[in-house]
Short mmCIF file of C-alpha atoms in Angstrom, two decimals:
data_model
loop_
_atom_site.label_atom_id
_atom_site.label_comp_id
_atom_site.label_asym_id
_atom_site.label_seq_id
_atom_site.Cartn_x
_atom_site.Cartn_y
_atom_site.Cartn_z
CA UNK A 1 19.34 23.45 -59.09
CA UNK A 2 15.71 24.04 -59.78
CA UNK A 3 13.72 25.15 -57.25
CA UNK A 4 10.55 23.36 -55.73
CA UNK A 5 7.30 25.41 -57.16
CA UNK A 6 6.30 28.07 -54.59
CA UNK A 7 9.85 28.58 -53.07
CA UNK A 8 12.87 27.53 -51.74
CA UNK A 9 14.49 25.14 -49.71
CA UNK A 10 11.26 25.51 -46.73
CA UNK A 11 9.19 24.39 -49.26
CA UNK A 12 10.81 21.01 -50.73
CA UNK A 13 11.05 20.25 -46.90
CA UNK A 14 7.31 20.83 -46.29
CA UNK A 15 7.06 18.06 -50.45
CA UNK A 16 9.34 15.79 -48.71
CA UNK A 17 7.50 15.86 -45.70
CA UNK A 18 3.63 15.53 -46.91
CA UNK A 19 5.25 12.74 -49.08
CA UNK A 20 6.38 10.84 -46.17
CA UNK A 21 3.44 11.00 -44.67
CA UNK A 22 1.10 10.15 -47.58
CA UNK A 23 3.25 6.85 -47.19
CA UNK A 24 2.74 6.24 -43.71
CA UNK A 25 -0.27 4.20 -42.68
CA UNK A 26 -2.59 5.23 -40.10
CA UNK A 27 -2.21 3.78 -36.48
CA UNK A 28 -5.91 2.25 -36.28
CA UNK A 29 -7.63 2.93 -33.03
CA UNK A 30 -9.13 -0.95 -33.23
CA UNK A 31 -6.88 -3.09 -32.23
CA UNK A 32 -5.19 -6.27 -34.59
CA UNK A 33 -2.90 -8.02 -32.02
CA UNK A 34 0.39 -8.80 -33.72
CA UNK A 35 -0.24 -10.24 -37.23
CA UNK A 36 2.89 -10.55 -38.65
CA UNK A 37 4.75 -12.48 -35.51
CA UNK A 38 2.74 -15.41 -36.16
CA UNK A 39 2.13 -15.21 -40.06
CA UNK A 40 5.46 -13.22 -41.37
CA UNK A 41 5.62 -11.83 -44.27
CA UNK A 42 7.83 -13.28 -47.36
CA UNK A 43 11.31 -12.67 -46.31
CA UNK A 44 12.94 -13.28 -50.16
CA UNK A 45 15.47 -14.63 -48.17
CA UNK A 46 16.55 -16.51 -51.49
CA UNK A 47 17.99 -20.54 -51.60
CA UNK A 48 16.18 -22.77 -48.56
CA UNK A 49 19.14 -22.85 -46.01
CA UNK A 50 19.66 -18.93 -45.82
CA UNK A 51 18.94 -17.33 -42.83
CA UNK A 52 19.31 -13.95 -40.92
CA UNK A 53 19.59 -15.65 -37.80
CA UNK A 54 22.96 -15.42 -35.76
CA UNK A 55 24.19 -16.69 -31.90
CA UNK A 56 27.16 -14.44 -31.69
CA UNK A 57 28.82 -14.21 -27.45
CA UNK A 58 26.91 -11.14 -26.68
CA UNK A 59 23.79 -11.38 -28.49
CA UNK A 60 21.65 -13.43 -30.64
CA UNK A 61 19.42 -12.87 -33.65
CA UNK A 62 15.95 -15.67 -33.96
CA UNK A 63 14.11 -14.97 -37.46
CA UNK A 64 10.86 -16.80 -38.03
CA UNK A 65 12.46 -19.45 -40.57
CA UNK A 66 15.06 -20.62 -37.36
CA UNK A 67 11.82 -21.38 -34.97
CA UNK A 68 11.87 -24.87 -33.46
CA UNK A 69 8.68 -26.04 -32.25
CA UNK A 70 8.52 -28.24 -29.24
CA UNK A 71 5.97 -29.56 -26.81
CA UNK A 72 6.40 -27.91 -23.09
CA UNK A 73 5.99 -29.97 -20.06
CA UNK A 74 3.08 -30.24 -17.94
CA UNK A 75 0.70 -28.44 -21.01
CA UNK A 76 -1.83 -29.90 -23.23
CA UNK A 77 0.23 -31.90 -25.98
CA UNK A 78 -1.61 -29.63 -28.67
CA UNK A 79 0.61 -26.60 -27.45
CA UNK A 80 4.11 -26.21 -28.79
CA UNK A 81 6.52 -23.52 -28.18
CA UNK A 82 9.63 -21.90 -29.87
CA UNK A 83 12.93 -20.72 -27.87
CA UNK A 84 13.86 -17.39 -28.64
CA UNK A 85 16.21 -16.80 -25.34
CA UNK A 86 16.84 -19.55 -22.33
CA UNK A 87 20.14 -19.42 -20.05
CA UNK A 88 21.75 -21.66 -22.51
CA UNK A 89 22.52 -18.07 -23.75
CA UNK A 90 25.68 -15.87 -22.36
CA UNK A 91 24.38 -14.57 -19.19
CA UNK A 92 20.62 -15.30 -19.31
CA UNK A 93 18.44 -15.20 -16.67
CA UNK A 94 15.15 -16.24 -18.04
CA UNK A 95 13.56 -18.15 -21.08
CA UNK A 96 11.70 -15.92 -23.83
CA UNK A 97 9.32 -18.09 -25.73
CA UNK A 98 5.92 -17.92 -28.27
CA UNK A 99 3.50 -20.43 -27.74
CA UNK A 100 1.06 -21.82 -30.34
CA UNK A 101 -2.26 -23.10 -28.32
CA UNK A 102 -5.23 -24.53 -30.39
CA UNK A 103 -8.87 -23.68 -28.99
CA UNK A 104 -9.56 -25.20 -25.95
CA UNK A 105 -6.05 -26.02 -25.14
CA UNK A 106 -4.70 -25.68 -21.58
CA UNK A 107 -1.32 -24.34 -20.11
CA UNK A 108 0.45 -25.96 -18.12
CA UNK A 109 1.49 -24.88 -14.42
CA UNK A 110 4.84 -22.83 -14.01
CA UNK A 111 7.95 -24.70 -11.96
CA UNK A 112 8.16 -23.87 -8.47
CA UNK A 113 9.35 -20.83 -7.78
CA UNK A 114 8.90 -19.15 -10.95
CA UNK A 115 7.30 -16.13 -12.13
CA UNK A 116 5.66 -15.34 -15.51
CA UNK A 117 4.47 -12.54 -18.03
CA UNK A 118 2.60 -13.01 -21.21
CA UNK A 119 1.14 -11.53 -24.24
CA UNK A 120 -1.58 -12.40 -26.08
CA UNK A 121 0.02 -11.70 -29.18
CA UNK A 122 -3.26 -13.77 -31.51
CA UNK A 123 -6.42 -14.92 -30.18
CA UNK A 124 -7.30 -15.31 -26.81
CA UNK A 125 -7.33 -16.84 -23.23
CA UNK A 126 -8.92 -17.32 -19.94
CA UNK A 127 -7.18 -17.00 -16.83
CA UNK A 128 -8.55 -19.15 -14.27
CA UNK A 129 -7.70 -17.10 -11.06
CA UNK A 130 -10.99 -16.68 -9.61
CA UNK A 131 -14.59 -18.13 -9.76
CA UNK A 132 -14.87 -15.77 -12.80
CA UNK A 133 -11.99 -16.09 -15.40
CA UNK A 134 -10.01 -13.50 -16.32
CA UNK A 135 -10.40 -12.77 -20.07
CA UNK A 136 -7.66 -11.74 -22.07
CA UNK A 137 -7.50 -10.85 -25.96
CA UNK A 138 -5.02 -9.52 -28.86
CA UNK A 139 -8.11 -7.98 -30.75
CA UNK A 140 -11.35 -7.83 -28.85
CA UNK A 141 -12.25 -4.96 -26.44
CA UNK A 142 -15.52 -5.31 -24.23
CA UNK A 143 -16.34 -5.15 -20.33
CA UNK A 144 -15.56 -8.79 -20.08
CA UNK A 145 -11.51 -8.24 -22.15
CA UNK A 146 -9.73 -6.99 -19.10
CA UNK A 147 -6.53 -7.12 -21.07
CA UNK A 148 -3.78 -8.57 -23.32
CA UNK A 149 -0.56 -9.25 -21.29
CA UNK A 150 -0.61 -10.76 -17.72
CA UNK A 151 1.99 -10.86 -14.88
CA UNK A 152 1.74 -14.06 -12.99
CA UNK A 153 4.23 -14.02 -9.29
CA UNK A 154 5.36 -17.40 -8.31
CA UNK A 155 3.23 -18.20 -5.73
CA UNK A 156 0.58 -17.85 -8.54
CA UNK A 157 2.31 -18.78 -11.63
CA UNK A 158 2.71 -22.70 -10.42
CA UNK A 159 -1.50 -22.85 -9.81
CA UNK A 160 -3.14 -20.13 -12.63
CA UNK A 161 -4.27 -22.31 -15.79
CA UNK A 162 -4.88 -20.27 -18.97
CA UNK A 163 -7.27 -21.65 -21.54
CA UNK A 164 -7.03 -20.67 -25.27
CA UNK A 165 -10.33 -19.04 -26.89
CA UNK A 166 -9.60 -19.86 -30.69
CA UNK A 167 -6.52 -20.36 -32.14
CA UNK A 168 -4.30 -18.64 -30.02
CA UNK A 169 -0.42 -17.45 -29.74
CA UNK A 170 1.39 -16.20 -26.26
CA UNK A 171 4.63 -14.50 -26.12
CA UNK A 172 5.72 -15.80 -22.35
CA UNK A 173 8.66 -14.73 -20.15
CA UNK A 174 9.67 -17.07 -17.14
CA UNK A 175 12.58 -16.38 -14.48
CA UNK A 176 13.02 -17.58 -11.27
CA UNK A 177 11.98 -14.90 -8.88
CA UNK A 178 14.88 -13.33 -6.67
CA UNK A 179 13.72 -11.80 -3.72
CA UNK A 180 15.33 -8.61 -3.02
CA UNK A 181 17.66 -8.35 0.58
CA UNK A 182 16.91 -4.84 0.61
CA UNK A 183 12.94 -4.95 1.56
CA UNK A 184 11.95 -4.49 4.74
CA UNK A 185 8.57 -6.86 5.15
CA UNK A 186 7.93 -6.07 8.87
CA UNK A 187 7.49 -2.81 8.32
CA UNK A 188 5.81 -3.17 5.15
CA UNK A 189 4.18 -7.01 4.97
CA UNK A 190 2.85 -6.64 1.47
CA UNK A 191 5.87 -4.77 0.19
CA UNK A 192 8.09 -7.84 -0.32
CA UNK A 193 6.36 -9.75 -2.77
CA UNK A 194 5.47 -9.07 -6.28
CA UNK A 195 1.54 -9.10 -6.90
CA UNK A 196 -0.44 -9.93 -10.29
CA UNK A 197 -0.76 -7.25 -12.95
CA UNK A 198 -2.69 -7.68 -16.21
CA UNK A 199 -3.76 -4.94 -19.06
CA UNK A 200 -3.72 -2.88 -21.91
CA UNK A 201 -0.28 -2.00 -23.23
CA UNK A 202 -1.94 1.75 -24.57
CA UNK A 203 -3.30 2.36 -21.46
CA UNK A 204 -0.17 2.63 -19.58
CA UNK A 205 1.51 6.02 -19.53
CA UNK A 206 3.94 6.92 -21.59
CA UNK A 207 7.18 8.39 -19.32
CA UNK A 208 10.11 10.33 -20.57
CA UNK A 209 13.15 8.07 -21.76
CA UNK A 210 15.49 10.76 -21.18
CA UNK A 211 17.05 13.56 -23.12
CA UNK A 212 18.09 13.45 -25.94
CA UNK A 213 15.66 10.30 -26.58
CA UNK A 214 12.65 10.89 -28.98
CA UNK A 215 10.89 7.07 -28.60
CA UNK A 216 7.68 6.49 -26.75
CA UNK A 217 8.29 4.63 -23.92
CA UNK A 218 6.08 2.18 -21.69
CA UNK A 219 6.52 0.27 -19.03
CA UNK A 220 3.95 -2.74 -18.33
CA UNK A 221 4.79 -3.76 -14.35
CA UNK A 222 5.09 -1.25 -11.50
CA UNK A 223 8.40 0.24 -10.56
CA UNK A 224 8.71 -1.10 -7.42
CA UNK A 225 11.38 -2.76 -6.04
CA UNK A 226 9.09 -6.61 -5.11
CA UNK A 227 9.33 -7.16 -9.17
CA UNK A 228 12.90 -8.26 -9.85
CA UNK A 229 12.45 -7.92 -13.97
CA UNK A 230 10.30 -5.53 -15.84
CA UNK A 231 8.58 -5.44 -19.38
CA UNK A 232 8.96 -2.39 -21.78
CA UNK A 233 7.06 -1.78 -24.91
CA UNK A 234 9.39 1.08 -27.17
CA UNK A 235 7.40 2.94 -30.17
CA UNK A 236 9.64 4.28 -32.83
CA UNK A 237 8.59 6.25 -36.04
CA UNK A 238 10.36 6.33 -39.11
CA UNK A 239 13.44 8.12 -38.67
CA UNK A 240 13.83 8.03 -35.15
CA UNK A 241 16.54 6.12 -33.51
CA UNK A 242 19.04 5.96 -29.81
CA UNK A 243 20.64 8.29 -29.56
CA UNK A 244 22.96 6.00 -26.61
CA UNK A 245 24.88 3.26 -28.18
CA UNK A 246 23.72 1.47 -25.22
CA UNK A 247 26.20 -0.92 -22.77
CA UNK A 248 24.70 -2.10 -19.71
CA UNK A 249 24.55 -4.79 -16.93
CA UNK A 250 20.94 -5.47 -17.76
CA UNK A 251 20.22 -8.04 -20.39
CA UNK A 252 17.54 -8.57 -22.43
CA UNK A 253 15.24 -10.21 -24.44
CA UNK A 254 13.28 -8.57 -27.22
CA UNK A 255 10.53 -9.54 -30.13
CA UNK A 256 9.71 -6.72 -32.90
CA UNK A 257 6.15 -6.57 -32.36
CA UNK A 258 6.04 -3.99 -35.86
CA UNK A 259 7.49 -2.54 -38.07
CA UNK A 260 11.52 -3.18 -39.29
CA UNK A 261 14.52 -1.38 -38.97
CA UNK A 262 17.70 -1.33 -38.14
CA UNK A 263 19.40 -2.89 -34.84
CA UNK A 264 23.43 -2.36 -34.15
CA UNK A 265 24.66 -5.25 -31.88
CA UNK A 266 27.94 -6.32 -30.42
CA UNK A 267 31.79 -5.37 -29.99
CA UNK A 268 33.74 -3.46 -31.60
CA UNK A 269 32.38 -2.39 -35.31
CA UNK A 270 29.36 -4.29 -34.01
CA UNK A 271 26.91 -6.67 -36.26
CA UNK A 272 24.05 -4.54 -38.12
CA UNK A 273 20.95 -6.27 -38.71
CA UNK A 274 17.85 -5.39 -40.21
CA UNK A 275 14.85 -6.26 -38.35
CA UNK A 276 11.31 -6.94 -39.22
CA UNK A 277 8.27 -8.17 -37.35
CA UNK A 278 8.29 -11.25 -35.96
CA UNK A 279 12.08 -11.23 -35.41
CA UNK A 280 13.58 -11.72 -31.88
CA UNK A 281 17.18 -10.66 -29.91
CA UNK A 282 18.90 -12.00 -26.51
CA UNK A 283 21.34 -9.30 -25.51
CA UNK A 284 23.55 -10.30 -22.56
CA UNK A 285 25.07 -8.39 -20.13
CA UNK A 286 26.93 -5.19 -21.75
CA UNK A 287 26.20 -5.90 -25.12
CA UNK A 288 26.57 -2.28 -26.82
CA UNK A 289 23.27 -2.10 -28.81
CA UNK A 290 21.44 0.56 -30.67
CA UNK A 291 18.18 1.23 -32.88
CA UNK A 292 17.29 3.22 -35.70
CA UNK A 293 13.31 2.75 -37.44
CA UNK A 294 13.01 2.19 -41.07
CA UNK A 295 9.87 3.56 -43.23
CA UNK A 296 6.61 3.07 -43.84
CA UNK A 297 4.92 2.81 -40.45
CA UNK A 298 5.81 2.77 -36.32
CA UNK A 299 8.22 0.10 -34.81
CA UNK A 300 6.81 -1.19 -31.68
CA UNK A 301 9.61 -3.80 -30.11
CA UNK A 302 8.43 -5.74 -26.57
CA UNK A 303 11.75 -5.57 -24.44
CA UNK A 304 12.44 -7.63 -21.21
CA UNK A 305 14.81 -5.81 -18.93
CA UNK A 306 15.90 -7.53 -15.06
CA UNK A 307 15.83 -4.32 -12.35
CA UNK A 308 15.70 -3.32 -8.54
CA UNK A 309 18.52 -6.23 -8.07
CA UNK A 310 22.21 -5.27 -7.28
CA UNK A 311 24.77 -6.72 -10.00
CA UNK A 312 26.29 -8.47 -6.94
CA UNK A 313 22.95 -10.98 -6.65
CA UNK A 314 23.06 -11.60 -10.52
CA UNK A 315 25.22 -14.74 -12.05
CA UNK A 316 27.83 -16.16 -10.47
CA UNK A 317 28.56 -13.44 -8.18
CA UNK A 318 25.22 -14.07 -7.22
CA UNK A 319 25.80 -17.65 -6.27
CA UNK A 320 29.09 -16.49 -4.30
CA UNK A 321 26.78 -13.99 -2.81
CA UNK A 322 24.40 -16.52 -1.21
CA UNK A 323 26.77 -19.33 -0.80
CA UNK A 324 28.83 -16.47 1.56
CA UNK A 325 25.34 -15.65 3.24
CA UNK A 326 24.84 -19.45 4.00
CA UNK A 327 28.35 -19.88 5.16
CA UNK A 328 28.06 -16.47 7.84
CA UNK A 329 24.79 -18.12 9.13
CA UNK A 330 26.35 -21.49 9.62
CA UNK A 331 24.64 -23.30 6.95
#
């Protein structure tokens, strides 16, 4: 075949390369929030009724068009939420939900016992957890921004109010908290509960995923064992993919933040889908899974993942687990 001008095979590598790159937009420095969760692009879907949204035993697939809107109980009647995961799932633990909350709006308190994370993925809100509130935003930076997620523990999740600053939308996770068996609070008195935690998600570090994995990896809670679930934020450029066909205890629940690609779910030859912003997964328990990114820009997925808790406390082996712990203390 003809050869690319100036050499060989090196140089239609080094074409194809400045090509793909041309195409690739730049990674602003000033933050946008998360445009495209709450105003997706087209799909071209085709005839109203089509949809690429699936509940299959292991996993599920939520595209914008399946969204149900609801009120939630105990916030201002102007919010309404949408269900992307909830325990009516296999094997969930938690509920994974976006909120839509008008200016001025109020949330509501959390149920007893309850923990919960969220992301300002448009707008903004204040936190009111002391005389001051906490201010956090998807797009404005300043002394007075201190973040754009938030990590609420129980004891604080069931007071905290959060009050929308324009028209704003919240990705929220909420689980019961599980206290672990394993801490040791007399020797340690502020080691057995989780505290708050609030943010930037660039600021955290980036830690290795592992060889052979290429992805940029992030973590948003500390890795200690008082936080029973954590929150991971996975950067993927074009091309780059798992190289694990994952299968795990852990479940999770996940919203594509950017970008689209390509996401392998379930049993045997497995479901492919192909995922775009704004598009959300529940995988249960052992649900083999894997990811490959799609051109032109970064993939940046927000993943939930449950840790620091033996399988044993999870399900119904964790209700055995307790209801044998009651029974050997006489209760």
């Amino acid at each position: 075949g003809d050869k690319a001008p100036g050499g060989g095979a090196e140089s239609r590598v080094e074409l194809v390369t400045d090509r793909m790159a041309s195409k690739r937009p730049r990674v602003d420095e000033a933050r946008t929030g998360y445009p495209e969760v709450t105003h997706p692009k087209p799909r071209g879907e085709g005839l109203p009724g089509l949809t690429r949204s699936r509940n299959e035993p292991d996993h599920a697939v939520i595209t914008p068009e399946s969204r149900v809107w609801c009120g939630l109980p105990g916030w201002d009647p102007r919010c309404s939420a949408a269900y992307l995961a909830s325990p009516q799932m296999n094997g969930a633990l938690f509920t994974m939900c976006l909120v839509k909350m008008p200016d001025g709006a109020c949330s509501g308190p959390a149920l007893p016992g309850v923990e919960r994370f969220i992301l300002v993925v448009e707008g903004g809100i204040a936190a009111a957890i002391t005389e001051k509130a906490l201010r956090l935003s998807a797009v404005e930076s300043g002394d007075d921004v201190r973040g754009e997620y938030l990590y609420l523990p129980p004891d604080m999740a069931s007071v905290v109010s959060m009050k929308a600053e324009g028209a704003t939308t919240i990705l929220m996770f909420e689980q019961v908290y599980r206290p672990s068996p394993y801490l040791k609070p007399e020797l340690k008195p502020s080691s057995d509960k989780p505290r708050m935690h609030f943010g930037f998600i660039d600021d955290k570090p980036t830690l290795d995923p592992g060889t052979p994995e290429v992805f940029t990896l992030r973590k948003l809670l500390p890795l200690e064992e008082a936080f029973d679930f954590n929150i991971h934020v996975m950067d993927f450029e074009p091309g780059q993919f798992l190289h694990c066909n994952e299968m795990h205890y852990n479940q999770h629940g996940m919203l594509m933040l950017e970008g689209q690609g390509i996401y392998r779910l379930g049993q045997g030859d497995g479901r492919w889908y192909h995922l775009r912003a704004g598009d959300a997964v529940y995988m249960a328990p052992y649900c083999p899974q894997w990811y490959a990114a799609l051109e032109p820009g970064r993939t940046r997925y927000i993943l939930y993942k449950d840790t620091y808790r033996d399988p044993l406390l999870t399900g119904s082996a964790g209700a055995g687990y307790k209801h044998n712990v009651k029974y050997q203390a006489g209760i």
